[in-house]
Short mmCIF file of C-alpha atoms and ligand atoms in Angstrom, two decimals:
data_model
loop_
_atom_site.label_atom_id
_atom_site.label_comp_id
_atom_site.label_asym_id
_atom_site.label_seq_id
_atom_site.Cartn_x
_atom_site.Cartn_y
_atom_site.Cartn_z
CA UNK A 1 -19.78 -4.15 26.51
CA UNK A 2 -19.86 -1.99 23.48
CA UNK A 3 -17.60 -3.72 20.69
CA UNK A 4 -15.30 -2.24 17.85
CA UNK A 5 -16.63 -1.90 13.92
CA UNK A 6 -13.77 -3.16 11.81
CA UNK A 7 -14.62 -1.40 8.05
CA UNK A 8 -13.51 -3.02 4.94
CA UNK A 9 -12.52 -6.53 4.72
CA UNK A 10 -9.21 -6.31 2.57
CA UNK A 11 -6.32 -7.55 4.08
CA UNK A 12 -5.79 -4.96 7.18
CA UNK A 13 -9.66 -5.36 8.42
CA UNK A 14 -9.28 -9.59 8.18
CA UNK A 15 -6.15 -8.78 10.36
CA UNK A 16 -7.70 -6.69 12.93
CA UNK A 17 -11.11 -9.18 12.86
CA UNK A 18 -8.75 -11.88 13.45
CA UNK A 19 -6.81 -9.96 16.46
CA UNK A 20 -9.96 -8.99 18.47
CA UNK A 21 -10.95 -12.90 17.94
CA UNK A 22 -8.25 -14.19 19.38
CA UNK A 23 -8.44 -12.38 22.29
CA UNK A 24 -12.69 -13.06 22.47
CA UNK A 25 -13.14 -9.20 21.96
CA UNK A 26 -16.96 -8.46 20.25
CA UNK A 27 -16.59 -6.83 16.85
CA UNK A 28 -19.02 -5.81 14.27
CA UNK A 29 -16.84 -6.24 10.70
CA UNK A 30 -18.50 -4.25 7.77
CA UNK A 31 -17.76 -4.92 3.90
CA UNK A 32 -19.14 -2.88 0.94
CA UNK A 33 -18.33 -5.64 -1.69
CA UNK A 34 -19.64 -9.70 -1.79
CA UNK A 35 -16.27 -11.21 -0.72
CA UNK A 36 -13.09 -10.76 1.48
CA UNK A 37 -9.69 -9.90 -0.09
CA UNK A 38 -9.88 -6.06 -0.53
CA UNK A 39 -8.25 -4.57 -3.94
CA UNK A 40 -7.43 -7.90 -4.72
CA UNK A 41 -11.15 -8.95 -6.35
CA UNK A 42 -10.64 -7.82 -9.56
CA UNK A 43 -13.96 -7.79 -10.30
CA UNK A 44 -14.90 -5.05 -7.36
CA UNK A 45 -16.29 -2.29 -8.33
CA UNK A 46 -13.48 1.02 -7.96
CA UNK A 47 -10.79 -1.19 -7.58
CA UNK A 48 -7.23 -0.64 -9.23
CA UNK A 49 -6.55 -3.96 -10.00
CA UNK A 50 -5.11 -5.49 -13.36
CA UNK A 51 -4.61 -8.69 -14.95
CA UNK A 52 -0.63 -8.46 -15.11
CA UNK A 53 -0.74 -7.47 -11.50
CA UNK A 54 1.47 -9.69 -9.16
CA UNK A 55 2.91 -9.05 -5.79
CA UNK A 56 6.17 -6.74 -5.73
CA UNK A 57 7.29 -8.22 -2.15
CA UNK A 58 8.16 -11.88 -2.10
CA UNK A 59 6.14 -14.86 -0.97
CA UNK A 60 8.54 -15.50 1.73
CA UNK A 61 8.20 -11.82 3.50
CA UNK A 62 5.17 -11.00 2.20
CA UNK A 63 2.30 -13.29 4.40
CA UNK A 64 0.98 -12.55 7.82
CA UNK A 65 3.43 -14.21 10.30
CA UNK A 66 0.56 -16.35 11.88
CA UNK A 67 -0.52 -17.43 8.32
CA UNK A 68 2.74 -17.97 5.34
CA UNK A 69 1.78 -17.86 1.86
CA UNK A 70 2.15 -21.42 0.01
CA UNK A 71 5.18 -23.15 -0.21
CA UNK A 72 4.13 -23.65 -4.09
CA UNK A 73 3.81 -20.54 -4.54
CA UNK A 74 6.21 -18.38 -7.02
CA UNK A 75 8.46 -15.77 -5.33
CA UNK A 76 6.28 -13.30 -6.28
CA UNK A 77 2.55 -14.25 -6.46
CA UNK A 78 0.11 -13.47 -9.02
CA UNK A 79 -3.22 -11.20 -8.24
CA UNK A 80 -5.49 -14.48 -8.19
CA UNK A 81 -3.04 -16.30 -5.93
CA UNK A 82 -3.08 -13.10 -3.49
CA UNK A 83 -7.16 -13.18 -3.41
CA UNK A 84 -6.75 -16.86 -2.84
CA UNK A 85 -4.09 -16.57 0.26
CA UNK A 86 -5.98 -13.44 1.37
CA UNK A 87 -9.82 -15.63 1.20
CA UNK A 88 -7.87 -18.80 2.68
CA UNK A 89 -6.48 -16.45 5.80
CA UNK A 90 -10.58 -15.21 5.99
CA UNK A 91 -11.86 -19.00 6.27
CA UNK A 92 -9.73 -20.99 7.60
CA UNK A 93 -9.80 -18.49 10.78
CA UNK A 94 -13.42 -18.20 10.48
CA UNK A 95 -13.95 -14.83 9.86
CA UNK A 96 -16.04 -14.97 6.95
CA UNK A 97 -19.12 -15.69 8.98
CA UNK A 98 -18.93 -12.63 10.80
CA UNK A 99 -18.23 -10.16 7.64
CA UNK A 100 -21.79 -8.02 6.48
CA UNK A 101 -20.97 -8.01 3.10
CA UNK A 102 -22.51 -5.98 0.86
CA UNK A 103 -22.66 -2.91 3.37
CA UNK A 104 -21.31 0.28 2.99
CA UNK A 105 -20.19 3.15 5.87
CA UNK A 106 -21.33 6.29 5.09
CA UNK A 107 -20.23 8.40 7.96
CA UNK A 108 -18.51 7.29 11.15
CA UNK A 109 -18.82 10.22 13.78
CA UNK A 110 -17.68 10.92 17.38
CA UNK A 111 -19.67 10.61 20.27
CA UNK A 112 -19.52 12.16 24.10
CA UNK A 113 -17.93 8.72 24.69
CA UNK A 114 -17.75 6.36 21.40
CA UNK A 115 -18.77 6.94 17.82
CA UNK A 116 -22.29 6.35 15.85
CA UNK A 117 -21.43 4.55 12.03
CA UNK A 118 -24.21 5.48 9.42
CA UNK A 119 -24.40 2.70 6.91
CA UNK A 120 -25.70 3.28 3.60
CA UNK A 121 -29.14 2.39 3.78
CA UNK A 122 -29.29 4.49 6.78
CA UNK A 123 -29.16 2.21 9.76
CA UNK A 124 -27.19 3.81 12.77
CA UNK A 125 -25.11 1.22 15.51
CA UNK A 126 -22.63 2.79 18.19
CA UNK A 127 -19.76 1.54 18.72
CA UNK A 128 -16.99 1.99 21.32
CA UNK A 129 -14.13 2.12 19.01
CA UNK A 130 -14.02 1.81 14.99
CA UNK A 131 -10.77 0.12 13.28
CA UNK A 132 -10.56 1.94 9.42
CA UNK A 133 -9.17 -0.53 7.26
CA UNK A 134 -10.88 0.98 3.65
CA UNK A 135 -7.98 1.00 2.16
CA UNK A 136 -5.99 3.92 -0.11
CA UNK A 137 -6.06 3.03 -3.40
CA UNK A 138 -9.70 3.32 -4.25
CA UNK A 139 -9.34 7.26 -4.91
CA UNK A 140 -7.86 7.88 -7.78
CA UNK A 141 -5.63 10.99 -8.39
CA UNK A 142 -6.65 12.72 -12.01
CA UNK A 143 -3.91 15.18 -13.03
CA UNK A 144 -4.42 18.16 -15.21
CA UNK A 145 -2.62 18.05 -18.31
CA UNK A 146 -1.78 21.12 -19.58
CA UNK A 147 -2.55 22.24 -22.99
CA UNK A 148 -5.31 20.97 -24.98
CA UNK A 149 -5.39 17.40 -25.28
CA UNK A 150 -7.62 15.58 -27.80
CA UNK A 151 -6.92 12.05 -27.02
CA UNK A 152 -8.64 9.50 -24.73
CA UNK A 153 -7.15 10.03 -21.13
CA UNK A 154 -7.74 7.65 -18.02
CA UNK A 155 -6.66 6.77 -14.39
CA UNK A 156 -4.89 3.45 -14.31
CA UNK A 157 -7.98 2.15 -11.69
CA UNK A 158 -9.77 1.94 -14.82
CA UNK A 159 -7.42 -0.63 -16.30
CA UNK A 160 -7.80 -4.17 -16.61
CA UNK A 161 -6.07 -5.84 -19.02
CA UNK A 162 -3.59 -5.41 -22.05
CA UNK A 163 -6.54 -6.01 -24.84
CA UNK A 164 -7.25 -2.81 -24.33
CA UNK A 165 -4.35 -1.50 -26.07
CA UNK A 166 -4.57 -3.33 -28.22
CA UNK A 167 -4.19 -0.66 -31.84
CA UNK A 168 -3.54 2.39 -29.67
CA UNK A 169 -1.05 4.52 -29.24
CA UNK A 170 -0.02 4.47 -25.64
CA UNK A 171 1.64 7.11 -23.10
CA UNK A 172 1.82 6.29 -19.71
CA UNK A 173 2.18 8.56 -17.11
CA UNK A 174 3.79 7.57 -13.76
CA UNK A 175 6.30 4.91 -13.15
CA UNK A 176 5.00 3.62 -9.73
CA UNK A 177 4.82 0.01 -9.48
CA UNK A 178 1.46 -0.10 -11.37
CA UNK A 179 2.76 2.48 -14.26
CA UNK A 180 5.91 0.03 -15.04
CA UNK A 181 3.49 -2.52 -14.88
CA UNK A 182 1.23 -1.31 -17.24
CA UNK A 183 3.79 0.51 -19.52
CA UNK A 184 5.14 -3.06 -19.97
CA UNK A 185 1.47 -4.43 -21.21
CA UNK A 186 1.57 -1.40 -23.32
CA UNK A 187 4.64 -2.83 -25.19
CA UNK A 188 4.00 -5.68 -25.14
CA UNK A 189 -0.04 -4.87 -26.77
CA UNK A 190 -0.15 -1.84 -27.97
CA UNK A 191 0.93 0.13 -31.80
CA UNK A 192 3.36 2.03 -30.12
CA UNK A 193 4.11 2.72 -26.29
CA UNK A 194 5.85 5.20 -23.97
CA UNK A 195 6.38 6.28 -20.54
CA UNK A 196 6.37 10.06 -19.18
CA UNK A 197 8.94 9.96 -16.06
CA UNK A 198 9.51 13.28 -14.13
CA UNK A 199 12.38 12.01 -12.66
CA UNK A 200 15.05 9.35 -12.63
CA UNK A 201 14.39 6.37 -10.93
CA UNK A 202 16.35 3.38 -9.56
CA UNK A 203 14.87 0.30 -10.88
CA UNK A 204 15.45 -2.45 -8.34
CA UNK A 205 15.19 -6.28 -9.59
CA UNK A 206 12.85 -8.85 -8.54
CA UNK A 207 16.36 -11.55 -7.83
CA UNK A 208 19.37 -10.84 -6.69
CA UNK A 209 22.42 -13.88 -6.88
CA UNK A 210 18.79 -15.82 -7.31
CA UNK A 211 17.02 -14.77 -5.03
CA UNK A 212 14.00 -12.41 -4.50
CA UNK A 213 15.25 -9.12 -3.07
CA UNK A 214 14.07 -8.76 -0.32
CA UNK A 215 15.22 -11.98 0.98
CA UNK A 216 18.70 -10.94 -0.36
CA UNK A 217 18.57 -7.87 2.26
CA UNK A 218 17.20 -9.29 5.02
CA UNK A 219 19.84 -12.72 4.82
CA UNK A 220 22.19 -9.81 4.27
CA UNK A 221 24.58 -8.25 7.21
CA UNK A 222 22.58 -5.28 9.30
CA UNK A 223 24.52 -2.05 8.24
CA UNK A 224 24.33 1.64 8.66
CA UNK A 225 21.97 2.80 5.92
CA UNK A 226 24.47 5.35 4.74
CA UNK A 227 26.59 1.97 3.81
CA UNK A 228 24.08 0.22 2.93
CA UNK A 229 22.82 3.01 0.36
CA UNK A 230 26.41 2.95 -1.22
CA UNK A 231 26.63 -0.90 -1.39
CA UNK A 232 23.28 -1.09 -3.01
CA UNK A 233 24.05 1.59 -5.31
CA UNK A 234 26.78 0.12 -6.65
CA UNK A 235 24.76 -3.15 -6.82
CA UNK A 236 22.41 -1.42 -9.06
CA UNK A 237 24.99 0.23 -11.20
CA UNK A 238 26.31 -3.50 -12.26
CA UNK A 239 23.59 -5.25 -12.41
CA UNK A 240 21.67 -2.22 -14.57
CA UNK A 241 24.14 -0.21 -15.62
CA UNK A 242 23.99 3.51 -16.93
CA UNK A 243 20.10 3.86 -17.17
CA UNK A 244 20.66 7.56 -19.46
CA UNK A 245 21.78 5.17 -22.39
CA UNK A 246 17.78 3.64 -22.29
CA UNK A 247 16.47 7.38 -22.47
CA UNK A 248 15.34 7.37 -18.85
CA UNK A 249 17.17 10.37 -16.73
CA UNK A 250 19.87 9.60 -14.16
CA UNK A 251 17.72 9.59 -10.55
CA UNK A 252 18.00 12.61 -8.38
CA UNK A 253 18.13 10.53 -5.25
CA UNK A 254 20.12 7.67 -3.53
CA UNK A 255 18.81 4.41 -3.71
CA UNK A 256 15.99 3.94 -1.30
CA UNK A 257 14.67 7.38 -1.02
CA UNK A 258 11.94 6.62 -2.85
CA UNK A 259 9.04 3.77 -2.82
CA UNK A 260 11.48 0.92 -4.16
CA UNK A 261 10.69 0.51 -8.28
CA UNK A 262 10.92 -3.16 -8.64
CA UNK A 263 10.28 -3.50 -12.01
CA UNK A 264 13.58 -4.46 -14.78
CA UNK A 265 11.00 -5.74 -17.24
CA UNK A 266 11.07 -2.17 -18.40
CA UNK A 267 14.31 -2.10 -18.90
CA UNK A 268 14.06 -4.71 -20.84
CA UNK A 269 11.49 -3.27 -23.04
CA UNK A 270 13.17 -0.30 -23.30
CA UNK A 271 16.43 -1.67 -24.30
CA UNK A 272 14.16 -3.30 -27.30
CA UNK A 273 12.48 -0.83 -28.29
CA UNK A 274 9.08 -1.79 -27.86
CA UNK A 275 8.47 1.73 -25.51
CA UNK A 276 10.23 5.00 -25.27
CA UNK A 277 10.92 7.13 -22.42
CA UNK A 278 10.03 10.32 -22.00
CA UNK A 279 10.55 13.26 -19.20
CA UNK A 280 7.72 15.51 -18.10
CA UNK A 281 4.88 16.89 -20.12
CA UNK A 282 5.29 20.03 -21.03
CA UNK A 283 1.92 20.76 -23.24
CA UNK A 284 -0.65 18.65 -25.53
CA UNK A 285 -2.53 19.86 -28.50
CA UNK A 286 -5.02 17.54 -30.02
CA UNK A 287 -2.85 14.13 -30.08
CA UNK A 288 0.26 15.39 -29.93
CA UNK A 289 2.28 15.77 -26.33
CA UNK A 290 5.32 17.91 -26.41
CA UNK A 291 7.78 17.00 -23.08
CA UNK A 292 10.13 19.21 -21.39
CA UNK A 293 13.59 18.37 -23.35
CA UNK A 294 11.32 19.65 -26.69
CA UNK A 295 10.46 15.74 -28.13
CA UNK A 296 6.95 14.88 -28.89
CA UNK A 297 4.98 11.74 -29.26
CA UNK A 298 1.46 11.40 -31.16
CA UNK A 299 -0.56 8.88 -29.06
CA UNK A 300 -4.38 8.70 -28.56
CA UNK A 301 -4.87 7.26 -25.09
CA UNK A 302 -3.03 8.75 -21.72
CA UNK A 303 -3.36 6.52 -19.11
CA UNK A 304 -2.64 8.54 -15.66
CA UNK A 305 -0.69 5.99 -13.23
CA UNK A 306 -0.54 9.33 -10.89
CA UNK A 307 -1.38 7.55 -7.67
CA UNK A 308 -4.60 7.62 -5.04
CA UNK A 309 -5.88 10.46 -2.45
CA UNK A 310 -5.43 8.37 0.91
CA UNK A 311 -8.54 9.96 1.92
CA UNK A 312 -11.73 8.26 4.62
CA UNK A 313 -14.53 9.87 2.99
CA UNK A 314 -17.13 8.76 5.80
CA UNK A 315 -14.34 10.65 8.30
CA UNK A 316 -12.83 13.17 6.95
CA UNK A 317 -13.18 15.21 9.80
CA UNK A 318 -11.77 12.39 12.12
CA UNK A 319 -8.35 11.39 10.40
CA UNK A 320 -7.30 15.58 9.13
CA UNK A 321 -6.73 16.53 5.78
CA UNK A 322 -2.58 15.50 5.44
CA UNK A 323 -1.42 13.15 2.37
CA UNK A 324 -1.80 10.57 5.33
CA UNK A 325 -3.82 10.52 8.53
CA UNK A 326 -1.52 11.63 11.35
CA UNK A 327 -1.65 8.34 13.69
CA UNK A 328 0.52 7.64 16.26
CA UNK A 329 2.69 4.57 14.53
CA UNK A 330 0.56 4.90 11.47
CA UNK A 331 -2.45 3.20 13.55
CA UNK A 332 -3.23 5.04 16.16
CA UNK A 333 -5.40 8.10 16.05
CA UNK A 334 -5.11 11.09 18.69
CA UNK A 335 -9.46 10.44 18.96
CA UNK A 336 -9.06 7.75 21.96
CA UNK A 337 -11.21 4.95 20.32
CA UNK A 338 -10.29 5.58 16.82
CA UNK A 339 -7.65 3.03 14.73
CA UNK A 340 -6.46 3.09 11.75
CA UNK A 341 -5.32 0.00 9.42
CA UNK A 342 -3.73 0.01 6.02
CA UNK A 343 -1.85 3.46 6.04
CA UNK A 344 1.22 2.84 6.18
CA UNK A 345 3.20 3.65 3.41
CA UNK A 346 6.31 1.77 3.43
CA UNK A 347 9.47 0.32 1.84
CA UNK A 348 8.94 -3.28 3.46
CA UNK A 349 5.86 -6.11 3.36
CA UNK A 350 2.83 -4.47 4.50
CA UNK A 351 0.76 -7.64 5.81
CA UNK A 352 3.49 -8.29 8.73
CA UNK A 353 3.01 -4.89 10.05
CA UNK A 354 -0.70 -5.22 9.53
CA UNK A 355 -0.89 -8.26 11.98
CA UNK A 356 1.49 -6.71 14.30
CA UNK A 357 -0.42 -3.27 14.53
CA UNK A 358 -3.83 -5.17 14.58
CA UNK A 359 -2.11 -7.28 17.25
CA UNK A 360 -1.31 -4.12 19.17
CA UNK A 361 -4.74 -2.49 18.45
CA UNK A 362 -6.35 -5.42 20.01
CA UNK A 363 -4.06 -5.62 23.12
CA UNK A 364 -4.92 -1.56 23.98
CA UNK A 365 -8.86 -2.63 23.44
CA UNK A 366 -8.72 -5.28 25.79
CA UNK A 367 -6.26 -3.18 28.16
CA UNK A 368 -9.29 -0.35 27.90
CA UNK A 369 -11.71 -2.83 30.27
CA UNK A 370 -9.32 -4.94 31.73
CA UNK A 371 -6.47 -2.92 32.72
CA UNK A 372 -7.33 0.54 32.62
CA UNK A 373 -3.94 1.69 33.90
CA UNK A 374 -2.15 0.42 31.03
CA UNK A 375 -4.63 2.08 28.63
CA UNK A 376 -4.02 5.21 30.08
CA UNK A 377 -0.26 4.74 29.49
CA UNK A 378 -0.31 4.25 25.82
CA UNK A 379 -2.96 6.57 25.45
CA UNK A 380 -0.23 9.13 26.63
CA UNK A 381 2.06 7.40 24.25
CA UNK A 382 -0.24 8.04 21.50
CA UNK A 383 -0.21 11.67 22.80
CA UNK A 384 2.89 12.23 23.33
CA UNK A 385 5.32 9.90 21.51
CA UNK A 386 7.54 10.99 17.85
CA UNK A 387 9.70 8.81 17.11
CA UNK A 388 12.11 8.75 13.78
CA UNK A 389 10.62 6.01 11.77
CA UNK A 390 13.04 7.19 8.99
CA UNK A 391 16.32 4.69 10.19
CA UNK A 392 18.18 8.08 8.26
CA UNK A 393 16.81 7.62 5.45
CA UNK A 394 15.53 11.34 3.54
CA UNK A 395 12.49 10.17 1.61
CA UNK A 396 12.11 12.62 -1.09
CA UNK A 397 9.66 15.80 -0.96
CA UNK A 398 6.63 13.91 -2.78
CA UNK A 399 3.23 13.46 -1.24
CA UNK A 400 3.21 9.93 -1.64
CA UNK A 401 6.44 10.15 0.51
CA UNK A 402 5.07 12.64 3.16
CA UNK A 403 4.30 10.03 6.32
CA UNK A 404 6.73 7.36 4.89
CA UNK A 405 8.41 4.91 7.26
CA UNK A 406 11.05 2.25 6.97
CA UNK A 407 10.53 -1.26 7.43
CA UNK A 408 13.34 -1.93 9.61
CA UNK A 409 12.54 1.11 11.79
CA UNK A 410 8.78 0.54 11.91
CA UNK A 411 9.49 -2.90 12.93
CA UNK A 412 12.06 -2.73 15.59
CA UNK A 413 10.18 0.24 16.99
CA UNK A 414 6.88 -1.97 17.01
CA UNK A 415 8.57 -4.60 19.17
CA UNK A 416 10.19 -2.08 21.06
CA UNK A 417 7.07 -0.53 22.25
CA UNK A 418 4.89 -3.80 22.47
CA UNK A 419 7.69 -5.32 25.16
CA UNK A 420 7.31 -1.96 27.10
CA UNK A 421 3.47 -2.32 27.18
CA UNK A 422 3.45 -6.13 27.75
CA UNK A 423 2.27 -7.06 24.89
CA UNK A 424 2.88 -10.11 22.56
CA UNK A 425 3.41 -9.33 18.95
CA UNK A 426 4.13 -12.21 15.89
C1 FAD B 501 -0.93 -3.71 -7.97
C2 FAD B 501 -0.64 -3.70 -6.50
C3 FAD B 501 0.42 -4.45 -6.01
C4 FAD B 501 0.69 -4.46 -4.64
N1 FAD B 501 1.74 -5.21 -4.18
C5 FAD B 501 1.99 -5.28 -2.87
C6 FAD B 501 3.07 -6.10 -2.38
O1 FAD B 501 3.80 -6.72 -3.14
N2 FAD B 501 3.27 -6.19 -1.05
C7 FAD B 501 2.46 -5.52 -0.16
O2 FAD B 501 2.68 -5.66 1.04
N3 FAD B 501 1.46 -4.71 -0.60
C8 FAD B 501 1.20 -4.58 -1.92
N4 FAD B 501 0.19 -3.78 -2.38
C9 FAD B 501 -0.45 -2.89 -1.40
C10 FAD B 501 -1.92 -3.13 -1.17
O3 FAD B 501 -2.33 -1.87 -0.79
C11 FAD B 501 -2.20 -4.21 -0.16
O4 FAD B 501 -1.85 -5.45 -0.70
C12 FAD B 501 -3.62 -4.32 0.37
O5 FAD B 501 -4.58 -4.83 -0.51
C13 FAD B 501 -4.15 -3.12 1.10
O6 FAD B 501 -5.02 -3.67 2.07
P1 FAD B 501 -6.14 -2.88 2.83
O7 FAD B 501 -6.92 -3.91 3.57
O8 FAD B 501 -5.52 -1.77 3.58
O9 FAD B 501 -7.04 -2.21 1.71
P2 FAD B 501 -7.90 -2.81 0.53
O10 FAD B 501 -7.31 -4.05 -0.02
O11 FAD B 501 -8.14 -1.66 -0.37
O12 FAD B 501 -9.29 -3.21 1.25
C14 FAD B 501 -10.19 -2.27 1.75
C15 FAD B 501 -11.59 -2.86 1.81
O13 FAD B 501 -12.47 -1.91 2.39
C16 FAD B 501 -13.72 -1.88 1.68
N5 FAD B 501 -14.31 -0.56 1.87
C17 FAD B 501 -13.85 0.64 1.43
N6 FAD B 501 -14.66 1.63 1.81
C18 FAD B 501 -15.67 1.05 2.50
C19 FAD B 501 -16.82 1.57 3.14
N7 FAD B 501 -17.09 2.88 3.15
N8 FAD B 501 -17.66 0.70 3.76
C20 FAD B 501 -17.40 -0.63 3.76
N9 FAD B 501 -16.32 -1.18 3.16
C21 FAD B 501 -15.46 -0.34 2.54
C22 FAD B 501 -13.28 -2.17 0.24
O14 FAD B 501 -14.36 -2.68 -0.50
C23 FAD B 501 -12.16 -3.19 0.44
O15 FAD B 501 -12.65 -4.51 0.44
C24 FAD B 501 -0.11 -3.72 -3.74
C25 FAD B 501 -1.18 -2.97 -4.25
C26 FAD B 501 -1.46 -2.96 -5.60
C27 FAD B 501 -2.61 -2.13 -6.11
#
């Protein structure tokens, strides 16, 4: 029997590994860098990690259902802790052993009936069906800035730790969950700091009434999201209050229409002083960058927290050329054969849809030789199926947010269809 290639061995590839070993399916799991853990070994070459980095989803919602984080861990882990959980979930269901580190894809490409993976040093395997789990943050995407800028200017993937701000003059561009991040280091290190934001944001905390967030919504009753929009908005109005008075701009969007912000430790800083906020750039010349309501800032390092191409370099051609491959559920390709881990972009935990998705890839590989009938009816699902993974929600017009999904939705949807096809997901 011809087995899978899992490739990468972050967090979505130890999930599928560990799905297709359950079952006793043969896999072949590939792994550029020395260790397991994905993005999360700071010391991996490409990858955006940082030493303030922690985990923006909470301990308790954030594991794989078949393995919890720590009960001593803190609601919201640290980057070391995550490698740790991530390496424990890798040994302790023995899926180390079966990881060829230090290998790289180069190309994956279809076959009459399978695909042939080129590895780096140029050894060729087939393989009936290939599970992508590389990952979407290793790509970094460089903005333009208009004008003629003097300055130092990086991609936040280079960053590592506050020291090197250390005497600079900061802006940050970006206020994803890596710019606040970062743009808090920078007040915290740097000469002087500030954040460019193109839009108004809703900054969501880390606790509510004590406790983390997301734990707040899910103990909380289910409502309609148009309700629950409104009762988080007004949530957010008393526990931040008018954000305009910290300089940032009042958000052009209800709450949850964009990736969720959860980051008040800028507010914070801004409400000190230690960093100013800015809107757009409008143009640079030498060290000085001029925004678009006419104020300037001198500053001689731009770091670009502008997000990551979700591109599969070694198959390209296989998952299109959208902001996100087009997969049926975010997992399945329209190539029979062809999975896809990791791409989801959502407002929820992403390692319990991981293990339910690698759950469900697994139970359609096994259906393939063993029950043939049922393969053929998801494959026409995969073919065939749309559904609204939006529970109403208008995610604004923003590549990052072309492809995005809701938690709930996602979820219910995912049981939804696994009961239809018989299969068991955590
Ligand atoms: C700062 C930060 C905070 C985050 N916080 C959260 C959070 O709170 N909650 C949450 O759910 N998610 C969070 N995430 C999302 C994050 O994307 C996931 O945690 C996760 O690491 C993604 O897993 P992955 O396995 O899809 O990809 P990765 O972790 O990127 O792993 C991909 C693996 O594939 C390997 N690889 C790549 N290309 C090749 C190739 N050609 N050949 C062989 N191997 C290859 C890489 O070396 C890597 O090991 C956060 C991300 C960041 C950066």
């Amino acid at each position: 029997m011809l087995d899978t290639a899992i490739i990468g061995a972050g967090p979505a590839g130890l999930a599928a590994a560990h799905a297709l070993k359950q079952r006793g399916l043969p896999y072949t799991h590939l792994e550029r860098y020395t260790a397991p853990g994905g993005l999360w070994n700071i010391d991996a070459p490409g990858s955006p990690m940082y030493e303030s980095a922690h985990f923006i989803s909470s301990r308790t919602m954030s594991g794989f259902p078949s393995y919890p984080m720590p009960d001593d861990y803190p609601d919201y882990p640290d980057h070391r802790q995550i490698l740790a959980y991530l390496q424990g979930f890798a040994r302790d269901n023995h899926l180390d052993q079966q990881i060829e580190y230090g290998t790289e894809v180069e190309r994956v490409e279809r076959l009459e009936d399978g695909y042939r993976l080129t590895r780096q040093d140029g050894r060729t395997t087939e393989h009936a069906h290939i599970v992508i789990a590389s990952g979407v943050q290793w790509i970094p995407n460089v903005i333009d800035l208009p004008g003629t800028y003097a300055g130092e200017v990086r991609h936040t993937v280079t960053y590592r730790s506050a020291k090197e701000l250390e005497g600079r003059r900061v802006l940050v561009v970006g206020a994803g969950n890596s710019g606040a991040d970062i743009a808090c280091d920078a007040a915290r290190s740097a000469e002087h700091a500030a954040i460019s934001l193109r839009r108004g944001y809703h900054f969501i905390p880390k606790h509510v009434f004590g406790k983390p967030s997301d734990v707040f919504a899910d103990e909380g009753p289910t409502m309609p999201m148009w309700l629950e929009q409104r009762v988080f908005g007004v949530l957010l109005r008393v526990l931040n209050g008018d954000l305009t008075r910290l300089g940032l701009q009042k958000p052009d969007h209800k709450v949850f229409e964009t990736h969720p912000l959860m980051n008040t430790q800028l507010l914070h800083h801004l409400g000190h002083g230690d960093i100013t906020a800015r809107p757009g750039i409008a143009t640079t010349s030498g060290t000085t960058v001029a925004f678009t309501d006419g104020t300037t800032e001198d500053v001689d390092l731009i770091l670009l927290a502008t997000g990551y191409h979700h591109a599969v370099p070694y198959a390209q051609d296989l998952v299109g050329d959208g902001p996100h491959p087009d997969f049926y559920l975010t997992a399945f390709s329209r190539h029979a054969g062809l999975y896809g881990l990791g791409f989801v972009e959502t407002n929820g935990a992403a390692y319990v849809l991981m293990e339910q998705l690698a759950q469900m890839i697994a139970q359609h590989i096994e259906d393939r030789g063993a029950r043939p009938d049922r393969w053929l009816e998801f494959e026409n699902l995969i073919a065939t199926d749309q559904p609204d993974l939006t529970r109403g929600i208008r995610f604004v017009d923003s590549p990052r947010h072309a492809g995005y999904v809701d938690g709930v939705a996602i979820t219910r949807y995912l049981h939804k269809t696994a009961k239809r096809m018989g299969w068991t997901i955590p």
